[in-house]
Coordinates of C-alpha atoms in Angstrom, one line a residue:
X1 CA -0.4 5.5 -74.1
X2 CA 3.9 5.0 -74.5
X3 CA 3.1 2.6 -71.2
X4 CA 0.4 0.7 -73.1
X5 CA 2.1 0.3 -76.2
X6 CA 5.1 -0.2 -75.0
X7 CA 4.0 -3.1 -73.0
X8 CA 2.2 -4.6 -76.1
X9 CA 5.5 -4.6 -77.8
X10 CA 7.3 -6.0 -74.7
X11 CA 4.6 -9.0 -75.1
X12 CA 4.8 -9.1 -78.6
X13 CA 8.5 -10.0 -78.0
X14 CA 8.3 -12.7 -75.5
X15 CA 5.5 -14.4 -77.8
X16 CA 7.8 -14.6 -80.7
X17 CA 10.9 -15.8 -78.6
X18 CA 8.6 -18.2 -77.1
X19 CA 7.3 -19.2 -80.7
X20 CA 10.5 -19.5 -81.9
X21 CA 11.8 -21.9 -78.5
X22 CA 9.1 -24.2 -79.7
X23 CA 9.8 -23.9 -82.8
X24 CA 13.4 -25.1 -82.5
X25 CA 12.3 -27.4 -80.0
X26 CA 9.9 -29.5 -82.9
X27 CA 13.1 -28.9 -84.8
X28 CA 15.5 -31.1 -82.3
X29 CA 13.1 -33.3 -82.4
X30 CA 12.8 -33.5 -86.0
X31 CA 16.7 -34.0 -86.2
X32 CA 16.6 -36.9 -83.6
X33 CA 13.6 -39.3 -85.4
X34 CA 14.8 -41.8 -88.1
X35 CA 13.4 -44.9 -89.8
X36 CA 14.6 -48.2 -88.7
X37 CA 15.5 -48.9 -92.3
X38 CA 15.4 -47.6 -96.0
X39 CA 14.7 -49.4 -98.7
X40 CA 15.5 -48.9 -102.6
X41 CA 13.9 -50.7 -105.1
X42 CA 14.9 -50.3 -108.8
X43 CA 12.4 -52.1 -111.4
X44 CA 15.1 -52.4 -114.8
X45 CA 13.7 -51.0 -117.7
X46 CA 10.2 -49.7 -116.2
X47 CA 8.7 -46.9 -118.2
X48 CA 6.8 -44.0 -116.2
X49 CA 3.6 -44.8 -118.2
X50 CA 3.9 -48.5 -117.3
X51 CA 2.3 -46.9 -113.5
X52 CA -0.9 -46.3 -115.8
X53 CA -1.3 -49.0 -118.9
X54 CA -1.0 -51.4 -115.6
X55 CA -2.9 -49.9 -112.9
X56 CA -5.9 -51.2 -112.9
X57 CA -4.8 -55.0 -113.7
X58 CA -2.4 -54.4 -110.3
X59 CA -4.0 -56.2 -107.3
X60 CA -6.1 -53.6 -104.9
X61 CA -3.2 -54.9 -101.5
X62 CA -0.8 -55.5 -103.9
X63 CA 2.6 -53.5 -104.1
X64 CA 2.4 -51.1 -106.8
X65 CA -1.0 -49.5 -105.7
X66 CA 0.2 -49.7 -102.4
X67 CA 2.8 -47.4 -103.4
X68 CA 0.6 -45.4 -105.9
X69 CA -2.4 -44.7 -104.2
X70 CA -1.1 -44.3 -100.4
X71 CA 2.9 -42.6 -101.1
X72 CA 4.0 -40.0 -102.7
X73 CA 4.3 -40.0 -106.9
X74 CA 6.9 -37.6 -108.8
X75 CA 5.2 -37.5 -112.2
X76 CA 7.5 -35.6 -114.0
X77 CA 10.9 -37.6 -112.8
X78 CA 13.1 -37.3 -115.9
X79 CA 17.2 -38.9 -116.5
X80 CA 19.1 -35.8 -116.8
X81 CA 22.6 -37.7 -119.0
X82 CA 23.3 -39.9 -121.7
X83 CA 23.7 -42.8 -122.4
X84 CA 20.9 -44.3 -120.0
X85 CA 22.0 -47.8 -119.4
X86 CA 21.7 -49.9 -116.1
X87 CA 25.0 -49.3 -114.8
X88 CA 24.7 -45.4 -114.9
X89 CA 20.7 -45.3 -113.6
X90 CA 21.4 -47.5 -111.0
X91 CA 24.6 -45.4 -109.8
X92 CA 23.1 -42.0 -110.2
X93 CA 20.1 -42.9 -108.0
X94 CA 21.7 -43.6 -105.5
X95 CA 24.7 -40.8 -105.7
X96 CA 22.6 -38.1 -106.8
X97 CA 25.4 -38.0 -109.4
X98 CA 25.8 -38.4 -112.9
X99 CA 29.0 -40.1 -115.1
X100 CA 30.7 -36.8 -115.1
X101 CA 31.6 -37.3 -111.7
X102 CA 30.8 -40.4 -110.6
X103 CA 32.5 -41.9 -113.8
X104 CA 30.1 -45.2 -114.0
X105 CA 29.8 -44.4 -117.8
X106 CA 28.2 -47.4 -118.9
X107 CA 27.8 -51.0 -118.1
X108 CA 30.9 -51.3 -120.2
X109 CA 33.7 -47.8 -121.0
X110 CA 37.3 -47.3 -121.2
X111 CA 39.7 -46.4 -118.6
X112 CA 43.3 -45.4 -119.7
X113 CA 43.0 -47.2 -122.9
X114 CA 41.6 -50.3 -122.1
X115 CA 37.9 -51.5 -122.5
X116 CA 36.6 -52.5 -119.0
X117 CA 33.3 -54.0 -117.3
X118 CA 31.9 -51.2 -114.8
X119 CA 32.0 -53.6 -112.0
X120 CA 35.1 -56.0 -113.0
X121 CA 37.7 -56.4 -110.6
X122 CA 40.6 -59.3 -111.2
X123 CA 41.8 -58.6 -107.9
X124 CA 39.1 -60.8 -105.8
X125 CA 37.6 -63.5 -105.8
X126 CA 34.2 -65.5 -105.7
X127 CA 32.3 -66.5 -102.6
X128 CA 30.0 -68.9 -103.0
X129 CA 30.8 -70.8 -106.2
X130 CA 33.2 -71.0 -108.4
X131 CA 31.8 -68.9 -111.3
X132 CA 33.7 -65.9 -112.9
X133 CA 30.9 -63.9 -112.2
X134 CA 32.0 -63.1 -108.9
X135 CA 35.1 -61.1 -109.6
X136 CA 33.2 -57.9 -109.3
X137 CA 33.4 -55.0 -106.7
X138 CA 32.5 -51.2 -106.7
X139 CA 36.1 -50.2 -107.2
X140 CA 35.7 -48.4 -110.6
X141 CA 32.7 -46.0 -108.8
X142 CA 34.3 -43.0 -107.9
X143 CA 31.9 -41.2 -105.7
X144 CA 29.7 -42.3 -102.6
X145 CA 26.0 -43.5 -102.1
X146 CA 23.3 -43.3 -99.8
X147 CA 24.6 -46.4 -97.9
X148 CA 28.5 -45.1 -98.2
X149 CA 27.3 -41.8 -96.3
X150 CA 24.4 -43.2 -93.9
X151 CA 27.8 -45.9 -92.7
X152 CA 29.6 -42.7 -92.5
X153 CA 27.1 -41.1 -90.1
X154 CA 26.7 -43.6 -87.8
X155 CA 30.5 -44.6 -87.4
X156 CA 29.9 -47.6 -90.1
X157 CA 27.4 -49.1 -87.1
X158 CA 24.4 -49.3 -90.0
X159 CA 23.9 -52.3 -92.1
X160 CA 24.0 -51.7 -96.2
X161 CA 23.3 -54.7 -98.2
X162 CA 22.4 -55.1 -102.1
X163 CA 20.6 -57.8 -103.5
X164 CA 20.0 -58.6 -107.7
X165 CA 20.1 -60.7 -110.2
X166 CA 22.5 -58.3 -111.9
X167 CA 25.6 -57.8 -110.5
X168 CA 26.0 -54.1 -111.5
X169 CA 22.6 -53.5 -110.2
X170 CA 23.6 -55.1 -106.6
X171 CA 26.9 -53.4 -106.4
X172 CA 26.8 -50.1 -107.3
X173 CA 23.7 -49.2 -105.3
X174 CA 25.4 -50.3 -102.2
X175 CA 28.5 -48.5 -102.8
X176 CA 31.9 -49.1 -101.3
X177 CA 31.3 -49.6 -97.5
X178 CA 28.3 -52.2 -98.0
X179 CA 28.2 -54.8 -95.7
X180 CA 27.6 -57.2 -98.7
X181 CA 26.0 -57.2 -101.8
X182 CA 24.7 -60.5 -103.2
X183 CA 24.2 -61.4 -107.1
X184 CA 23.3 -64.8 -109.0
X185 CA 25.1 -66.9 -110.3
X186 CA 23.4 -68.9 -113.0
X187 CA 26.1 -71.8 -113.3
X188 CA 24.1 -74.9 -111.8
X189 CA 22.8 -74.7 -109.5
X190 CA 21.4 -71.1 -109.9
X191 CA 22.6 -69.3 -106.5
X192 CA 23.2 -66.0 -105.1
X193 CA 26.8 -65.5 -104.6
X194 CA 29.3 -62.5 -103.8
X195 CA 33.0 -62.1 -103.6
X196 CA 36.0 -61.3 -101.6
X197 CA 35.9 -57.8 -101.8
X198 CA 32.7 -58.2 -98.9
X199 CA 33.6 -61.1 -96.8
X200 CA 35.4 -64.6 -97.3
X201 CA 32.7 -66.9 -96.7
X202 CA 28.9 -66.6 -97.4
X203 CA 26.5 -66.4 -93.9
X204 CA 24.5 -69.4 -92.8
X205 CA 21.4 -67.9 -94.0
X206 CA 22.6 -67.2 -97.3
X207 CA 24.0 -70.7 -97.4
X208 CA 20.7 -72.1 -96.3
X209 CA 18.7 -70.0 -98.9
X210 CA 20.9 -71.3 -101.5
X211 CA 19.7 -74.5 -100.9
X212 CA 15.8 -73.8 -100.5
X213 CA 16.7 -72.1 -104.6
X214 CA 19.0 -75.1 -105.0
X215 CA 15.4 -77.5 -104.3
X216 CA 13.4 -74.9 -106.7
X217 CA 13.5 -77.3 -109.8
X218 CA 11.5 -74.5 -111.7
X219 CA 14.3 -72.1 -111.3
X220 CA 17.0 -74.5 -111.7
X221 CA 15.6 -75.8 -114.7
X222 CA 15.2 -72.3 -115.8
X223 CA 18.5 -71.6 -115.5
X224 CA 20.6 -69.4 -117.4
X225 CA 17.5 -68.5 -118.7
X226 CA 15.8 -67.5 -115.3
X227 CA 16.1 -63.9 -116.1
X228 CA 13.5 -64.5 -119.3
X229 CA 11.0 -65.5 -116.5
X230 CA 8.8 -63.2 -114.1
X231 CA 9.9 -65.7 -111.6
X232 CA 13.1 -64.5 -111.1
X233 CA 11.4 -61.3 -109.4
X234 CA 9.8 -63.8 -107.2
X235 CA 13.2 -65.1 -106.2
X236 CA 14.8 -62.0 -105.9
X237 CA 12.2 -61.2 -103.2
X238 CA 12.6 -64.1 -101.4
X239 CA 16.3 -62.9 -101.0
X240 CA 15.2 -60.0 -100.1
X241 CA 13.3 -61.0 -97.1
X242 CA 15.4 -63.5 -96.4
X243 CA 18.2 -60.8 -96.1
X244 CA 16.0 -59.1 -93.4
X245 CA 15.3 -61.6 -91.4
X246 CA 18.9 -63.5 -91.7
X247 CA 20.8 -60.0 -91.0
X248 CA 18.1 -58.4 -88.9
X249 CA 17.5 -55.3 -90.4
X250 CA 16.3 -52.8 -89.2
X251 CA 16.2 -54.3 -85.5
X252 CA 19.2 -52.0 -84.5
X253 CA 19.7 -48.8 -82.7
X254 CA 20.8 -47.1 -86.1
X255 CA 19.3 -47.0 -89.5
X256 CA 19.8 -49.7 -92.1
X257 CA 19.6 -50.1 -95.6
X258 CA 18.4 -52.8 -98.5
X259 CA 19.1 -52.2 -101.7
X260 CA 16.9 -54.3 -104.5
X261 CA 16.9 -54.2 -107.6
X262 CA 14.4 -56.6 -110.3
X263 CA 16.2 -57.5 -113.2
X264 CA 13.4 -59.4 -115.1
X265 CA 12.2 -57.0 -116.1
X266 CA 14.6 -55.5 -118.5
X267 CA 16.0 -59.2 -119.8
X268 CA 12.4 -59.7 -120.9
X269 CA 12.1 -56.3 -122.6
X270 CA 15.1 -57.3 -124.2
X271 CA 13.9 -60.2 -125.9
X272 CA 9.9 -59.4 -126.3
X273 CA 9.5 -55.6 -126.0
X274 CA 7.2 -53.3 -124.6
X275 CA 4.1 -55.0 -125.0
X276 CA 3.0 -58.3 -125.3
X277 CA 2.3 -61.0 -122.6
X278 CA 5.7 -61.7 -121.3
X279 CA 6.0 -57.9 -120.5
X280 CA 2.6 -58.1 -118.8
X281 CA 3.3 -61.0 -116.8
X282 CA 6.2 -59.4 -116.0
X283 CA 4.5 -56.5 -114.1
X284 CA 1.8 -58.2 -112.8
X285 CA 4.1 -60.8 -111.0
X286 CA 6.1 -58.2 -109.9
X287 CA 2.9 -56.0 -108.2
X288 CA 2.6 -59.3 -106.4
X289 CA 6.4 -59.9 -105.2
X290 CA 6.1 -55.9 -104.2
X291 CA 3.1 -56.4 -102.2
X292 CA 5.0 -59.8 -100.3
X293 CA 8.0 -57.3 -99.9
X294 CA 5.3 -54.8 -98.3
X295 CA 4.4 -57.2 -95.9
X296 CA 7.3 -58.8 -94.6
X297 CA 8.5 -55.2 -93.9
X298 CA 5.2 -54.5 -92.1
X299 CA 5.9 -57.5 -90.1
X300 CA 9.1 -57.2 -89.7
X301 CA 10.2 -53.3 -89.1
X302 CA 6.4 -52.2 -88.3
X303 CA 4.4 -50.1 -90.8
X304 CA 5.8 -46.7 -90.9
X305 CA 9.1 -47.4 -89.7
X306 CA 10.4 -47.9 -92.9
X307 CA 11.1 -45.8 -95.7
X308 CA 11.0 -47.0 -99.2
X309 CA 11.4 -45.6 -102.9
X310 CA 11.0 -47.1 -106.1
X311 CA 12.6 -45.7 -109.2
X312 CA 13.9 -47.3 -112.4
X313 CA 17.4 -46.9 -113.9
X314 CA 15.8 -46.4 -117.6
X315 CA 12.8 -46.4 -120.0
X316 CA 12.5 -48.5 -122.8
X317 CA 11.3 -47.4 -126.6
X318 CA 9.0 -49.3 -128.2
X319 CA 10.2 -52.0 -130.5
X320 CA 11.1 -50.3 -134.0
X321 CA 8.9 -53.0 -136.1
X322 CA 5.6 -52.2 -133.9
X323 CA 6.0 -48.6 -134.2
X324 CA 5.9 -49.1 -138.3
X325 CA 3.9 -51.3 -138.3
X326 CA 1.4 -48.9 -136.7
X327 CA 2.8 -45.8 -139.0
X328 CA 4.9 -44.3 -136.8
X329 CA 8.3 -43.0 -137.3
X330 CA 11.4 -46.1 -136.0
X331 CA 13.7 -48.1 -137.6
X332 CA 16.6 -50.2 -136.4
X333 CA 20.5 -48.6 -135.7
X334 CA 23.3 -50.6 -136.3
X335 CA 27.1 -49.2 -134.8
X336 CA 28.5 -51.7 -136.0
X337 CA 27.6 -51.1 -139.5
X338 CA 28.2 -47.3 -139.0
X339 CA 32.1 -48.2 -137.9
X340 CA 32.9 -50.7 -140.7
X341 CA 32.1 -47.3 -143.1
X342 CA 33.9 -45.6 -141.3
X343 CA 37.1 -47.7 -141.7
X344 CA 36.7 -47.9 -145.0
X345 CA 36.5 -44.1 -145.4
X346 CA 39.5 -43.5 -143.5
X347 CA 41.3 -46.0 -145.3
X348 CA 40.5 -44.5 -148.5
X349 CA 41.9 -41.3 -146.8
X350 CA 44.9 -42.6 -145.1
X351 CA 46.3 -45.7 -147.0
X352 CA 45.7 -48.1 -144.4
X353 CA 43.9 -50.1 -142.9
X354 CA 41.2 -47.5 -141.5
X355 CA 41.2 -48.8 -138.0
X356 CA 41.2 -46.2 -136.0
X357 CA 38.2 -46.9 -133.9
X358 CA 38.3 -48.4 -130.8
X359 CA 34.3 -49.3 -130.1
X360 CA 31.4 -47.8 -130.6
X361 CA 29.2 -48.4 -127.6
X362 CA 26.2 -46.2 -126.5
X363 CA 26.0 -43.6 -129.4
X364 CA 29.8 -42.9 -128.7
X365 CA 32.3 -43.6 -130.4
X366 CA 35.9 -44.2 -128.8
X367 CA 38.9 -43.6 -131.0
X368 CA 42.5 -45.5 -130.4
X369 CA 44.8 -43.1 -129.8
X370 CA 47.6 -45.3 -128.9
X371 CA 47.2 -46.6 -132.8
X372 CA 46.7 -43.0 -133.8
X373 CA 49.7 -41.9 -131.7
X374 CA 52.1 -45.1 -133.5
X375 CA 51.2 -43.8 -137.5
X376 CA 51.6 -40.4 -136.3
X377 CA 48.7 -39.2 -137.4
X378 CA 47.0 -35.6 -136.5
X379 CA 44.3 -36.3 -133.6
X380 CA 42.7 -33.4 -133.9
X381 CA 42.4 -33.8 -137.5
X382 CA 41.4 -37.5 -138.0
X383 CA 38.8 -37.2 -134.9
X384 CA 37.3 -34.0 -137.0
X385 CA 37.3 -36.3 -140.3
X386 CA 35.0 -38.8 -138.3
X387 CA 33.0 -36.4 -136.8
X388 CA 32.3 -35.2 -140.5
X389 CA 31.7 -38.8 -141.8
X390 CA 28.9 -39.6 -138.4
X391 CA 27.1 -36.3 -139.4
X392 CA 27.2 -37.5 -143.3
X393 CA 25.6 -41.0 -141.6
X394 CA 22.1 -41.6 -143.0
X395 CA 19.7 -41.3 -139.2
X396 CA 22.1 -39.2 -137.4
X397 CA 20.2 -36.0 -136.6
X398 CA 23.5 -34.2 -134.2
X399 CA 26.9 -35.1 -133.6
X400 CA 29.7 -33.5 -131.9
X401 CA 33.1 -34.3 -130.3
X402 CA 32.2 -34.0 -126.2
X403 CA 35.5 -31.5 -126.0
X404 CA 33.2 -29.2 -128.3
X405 CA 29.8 -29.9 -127.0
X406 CA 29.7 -26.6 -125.6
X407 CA 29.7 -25.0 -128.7
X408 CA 28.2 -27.1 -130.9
X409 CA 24.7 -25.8 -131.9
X410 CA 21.6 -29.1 -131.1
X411 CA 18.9 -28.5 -128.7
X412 CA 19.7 -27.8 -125.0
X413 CA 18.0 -31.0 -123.9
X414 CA 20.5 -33.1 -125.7
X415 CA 24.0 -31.0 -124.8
X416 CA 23.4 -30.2 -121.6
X417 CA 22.4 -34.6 -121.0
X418 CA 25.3 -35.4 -123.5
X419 CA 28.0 -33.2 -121.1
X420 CA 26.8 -34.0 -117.9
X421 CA 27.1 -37.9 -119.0
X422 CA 30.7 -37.2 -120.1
X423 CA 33.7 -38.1 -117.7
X424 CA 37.0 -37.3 -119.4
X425 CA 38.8 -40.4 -120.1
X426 CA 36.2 -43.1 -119.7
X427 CA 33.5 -41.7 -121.9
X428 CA 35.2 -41.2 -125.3
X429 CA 35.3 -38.9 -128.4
X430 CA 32.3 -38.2 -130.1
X431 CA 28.8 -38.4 -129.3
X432 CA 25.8 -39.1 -132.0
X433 CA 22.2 -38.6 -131.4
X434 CA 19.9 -41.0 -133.7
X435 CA 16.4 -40.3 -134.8
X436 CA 13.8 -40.5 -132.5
X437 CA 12.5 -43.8 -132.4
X438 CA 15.9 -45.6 -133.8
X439 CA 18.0 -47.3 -131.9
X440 CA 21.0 -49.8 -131.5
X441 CA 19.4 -53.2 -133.4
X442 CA 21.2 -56.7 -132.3
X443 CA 23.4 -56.4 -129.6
X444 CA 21.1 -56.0 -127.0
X445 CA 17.9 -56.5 -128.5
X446 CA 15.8 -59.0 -130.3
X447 CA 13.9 -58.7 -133.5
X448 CA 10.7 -58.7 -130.9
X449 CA 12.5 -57.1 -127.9
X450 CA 13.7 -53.5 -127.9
X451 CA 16.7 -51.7 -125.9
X452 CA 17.7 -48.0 -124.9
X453 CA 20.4 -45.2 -124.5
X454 CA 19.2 -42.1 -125.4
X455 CA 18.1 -38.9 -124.2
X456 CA 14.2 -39.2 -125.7
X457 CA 11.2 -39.1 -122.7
X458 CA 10.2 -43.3 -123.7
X459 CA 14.4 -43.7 -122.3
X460 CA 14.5 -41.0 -119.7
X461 CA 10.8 -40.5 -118.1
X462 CA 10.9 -43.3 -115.2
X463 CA 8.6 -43.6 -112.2
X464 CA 9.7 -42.3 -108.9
X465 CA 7.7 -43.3 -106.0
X466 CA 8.3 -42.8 -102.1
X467 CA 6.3 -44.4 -98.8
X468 CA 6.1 -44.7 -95.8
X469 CA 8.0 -43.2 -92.9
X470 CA 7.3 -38.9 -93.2
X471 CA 5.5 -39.6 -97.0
X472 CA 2.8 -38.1 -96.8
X473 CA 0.5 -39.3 -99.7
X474 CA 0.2 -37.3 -102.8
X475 CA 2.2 -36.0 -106.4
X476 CA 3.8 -33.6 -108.1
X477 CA 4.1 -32.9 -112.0
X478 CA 7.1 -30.6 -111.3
X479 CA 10.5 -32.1 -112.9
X480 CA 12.5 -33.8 -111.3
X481 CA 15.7 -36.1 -111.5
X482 CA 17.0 -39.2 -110.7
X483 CA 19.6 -37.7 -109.3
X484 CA 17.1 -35.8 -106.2
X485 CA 16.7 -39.5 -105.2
X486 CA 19.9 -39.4 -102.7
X487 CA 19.4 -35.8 -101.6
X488 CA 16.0 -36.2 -100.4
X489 CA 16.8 -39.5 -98.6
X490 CA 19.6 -38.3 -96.9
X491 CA 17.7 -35.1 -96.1
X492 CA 14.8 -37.2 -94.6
X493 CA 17.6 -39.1 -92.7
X494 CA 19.9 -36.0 -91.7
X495 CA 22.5 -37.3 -93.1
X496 CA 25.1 -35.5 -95.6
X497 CA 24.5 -36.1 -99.1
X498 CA 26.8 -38.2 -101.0
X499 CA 30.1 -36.6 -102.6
X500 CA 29.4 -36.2 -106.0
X501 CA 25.3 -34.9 -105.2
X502 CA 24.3 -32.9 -107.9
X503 CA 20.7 -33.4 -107.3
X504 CA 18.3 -31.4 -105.3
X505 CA 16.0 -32.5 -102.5
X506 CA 12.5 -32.7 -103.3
X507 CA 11.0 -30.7 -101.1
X508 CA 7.3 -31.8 -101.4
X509 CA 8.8 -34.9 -99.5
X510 CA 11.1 -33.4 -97.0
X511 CA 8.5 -30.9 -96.3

């Protein structure tokens, strides 16, 4: 019996060593497959429930039910900071990173005192024409992105590029070791350019698409208004395959990566809202460029050889005068307003002028401490004074100076957004948290359009799709950030994750 048994156990043993040989063995070859190339798509502005209101208008092969009905759908994908603007979604997509450390604060912040655009950068140069516009790199970004780290892996042998209407929205993603990132210009005639910080002199194929756009009297008679049009999704996407074929991506031995972003879409929701038919248009054009994008990848990497996500780098609330209109609680904010009361307070107080506000800009409110510093005044003690007055403001519902935000009692959901969107020294003072439904009224909104910022689900629940190479199809309700975009890509790809990652993988992708 002792021979018997222990002769089962002696075959027990082999069978789980030989298990576990085969095991590893699946694993190796796990580790050695890759996609020839990943692709990110960011739709500006695209509220989750847009996947839905749309869905049945979007063409049966076009792109969006491509995407919905044969990848993988994260339901539940929620912005975990404040403010939520285009500079910061698009960074922390593809950092897995938020402002507090990758210290993109905004599309416009301060840094040591000074106001500053988050991709300005006097120190280069335009390539391609000679528009302003192209004085832009990554330099203020302080962490690494997808592309930084899958250039890393490969000893800088992959290709990165970025491609948007935007600047910001074809910069950032790329990160700081891009190959290039291209961006229109829309001086006449309307034309993707770049700058020095990338290369010294645009490629043939860039040059030659310029002038096929350059022929395009639509768009040139559009433009600096091309952005108000769905069209401009069109010729995004014709960049964008243009960019594979000119740069053949996704032909090497390594992966590559293409980083596009549609724009459109939030200059339109600008001017006309949530609803209407501009917004429709909008979408439905943009199924159709996703679908054209679909298929030149098909045809040019093979179907399954690429991997692809779509995300968006904000939400949108409804426009303030729709929602009243229909008895719902919305009205319009005005900063501007809020800091000329201010100053007038803190005159009464002081016997001065009052100015002692830098900006106000995304529900936070930057003090001048160099002034503060010249009259002598007590910091501490005039920042407390306005934190007093915001809370005294008629449609503020929390306030609190971000030094304090850990002790300062508003719901969890707001704080724990409000510090992880708060990078010392670029993100200023005090925070303020309208009512739901109100929100900053002129500046970047029409009386028709709408904007966002703030921490509510119509700002901060955005779709988040994967396909193709390893997505199976299917969806998860579970909650998840915009900032598990990067970690499960790089996971996918074996790659590290970028420096900053505070996101998870989701693991109903990576499997």
């Amino acid at each position: 019996m002792a021979t018997f048994a222990g002769a089962m156990i002696r075959k027990l043993f082999f069978t789980v060593v030989l298990f576990c040989a085969a095991a590893g063995a699946v694993a190796q070859s796990q580790f050695g497959e890759k996609p020839r190339l990943v692709v990110g798509v960011v739709v500006d502005q695209m509220r989750w429930d847009y996947l839905s209101r749309y869905y049945d208008r979007f063409a049966p092969d076009g792109g969006l039910r491509r995407l919905i009905d044969q990848g993988f759908s994260c339901n539940n994908c929620l912005i975990n900071y404040v403010p939520t603007t285009t500079a910061i979604g698009h960074t922390s997509a593809y950092t897995g990173s938020t402002p507090a450390l990758h210290g993109i604060c905004g599309n416009n912040f301060f840094v040591d005192g000074h106001k500053v655009y988050c991709t300005r950068d006097d120190s280069v140069q335009p390539v391609g024409a000679n528009d302003d516009k192209g004085r832009m790199s990554p330099r203020l970004l302080l962490a690494t992105t997808i592309g930084d780290q899958l250039r890393l892996h490969t000893d800088f042998r992959s290709r990165v590029i970025g491609i948007s209407y935007k600047d910001r929205a074809a910069i950032l993603p790329a990160g700081h070791s891009a190959n290039a990132a291209y961006w229109l210009s829309l001086k006449q005639p309307v034309q993707f350019i770049t700058s020095t910080y990338y290369m010294a002199e645009l490629p043939q194929w860039v040059k030659q698409y310029n002038r096929l756009l350059a022929g395009n009297a639509s768009v040139q008679a559009a433009g600096s208004d091309i952005g108000l049009r769905a069209e401009c999704g069109t010729v995004i996407t014709d960049m964008a395959i243009a960019t594979l074929e000119g740069e053949q991506l996704g032909k090497g031995d390594d992966t590559d990566m293409l980083c596009v972003s549609y724009s459109q879409t939030d200059v339109i929701g600008h001017r006309w809202g949530t609803r209407g038919e501009h917004t429709d248009e909008a979408y439905l054009q943009l199924d159709r460029d996703l679908g054209r994008l679909l298929s030149a990848l098909d045809s040019h990497v093979g179907e399954g050889n690429y991997l692809l996500f779509l995300t968006a780098d904000h939400g949108a609330a409804h426009n303030w005068a729709y929602m009243q209109e229909h008895n719902l609680s919305a009205g319009p904010w005005s900063s501007s307003q809020m800091k000329q009361w201010i100053g007038q307070e803190l005159a009464a107080a002081y016997g001065d002028d009052g100015e002692y506000i830098a900006d106000v800009i995304d529900y936070r409110i930057f003090l001048d401490w160099q002034k503060i510093r010249e009259r002598g005044r007590n910091g501490s003690e005039l920042m407390h004074r306005v934190l007093d007055l915001v809370r005294q403001r008629e449609g503020v519902t929390f306030a609190a100076i971000f030094s304090e935000l850990s002790t300062t009692a508003m719901p969890p959901q707001m704080r724990d957004r409000a510090i992880m969107g708060y990078h010392p020294g670029r993100s200023g003072d005090i925070i303020f948290f309208p009512r739901p439904g109100f929100y900053e009224h002129g500046s970047w909104s029409s009386p028709t359009g709408t904007t966002h910022g703030e921490w509510n689900p119509y700002d901060t629940h955005i779709p988040c799709l994967f396909y193709g190479w390893k997505v199976a199809h299917g969806a998860t309700s579970r909650e998840v950030h915009i900032t598990d975009i990067a970690p499960t890509v790089c996971q996918l790809l074996h790659i590290q994750q970028p420096n900053a990652c505070v996101g998870e993988a989701i693991t109903e992708i990576t499997h």
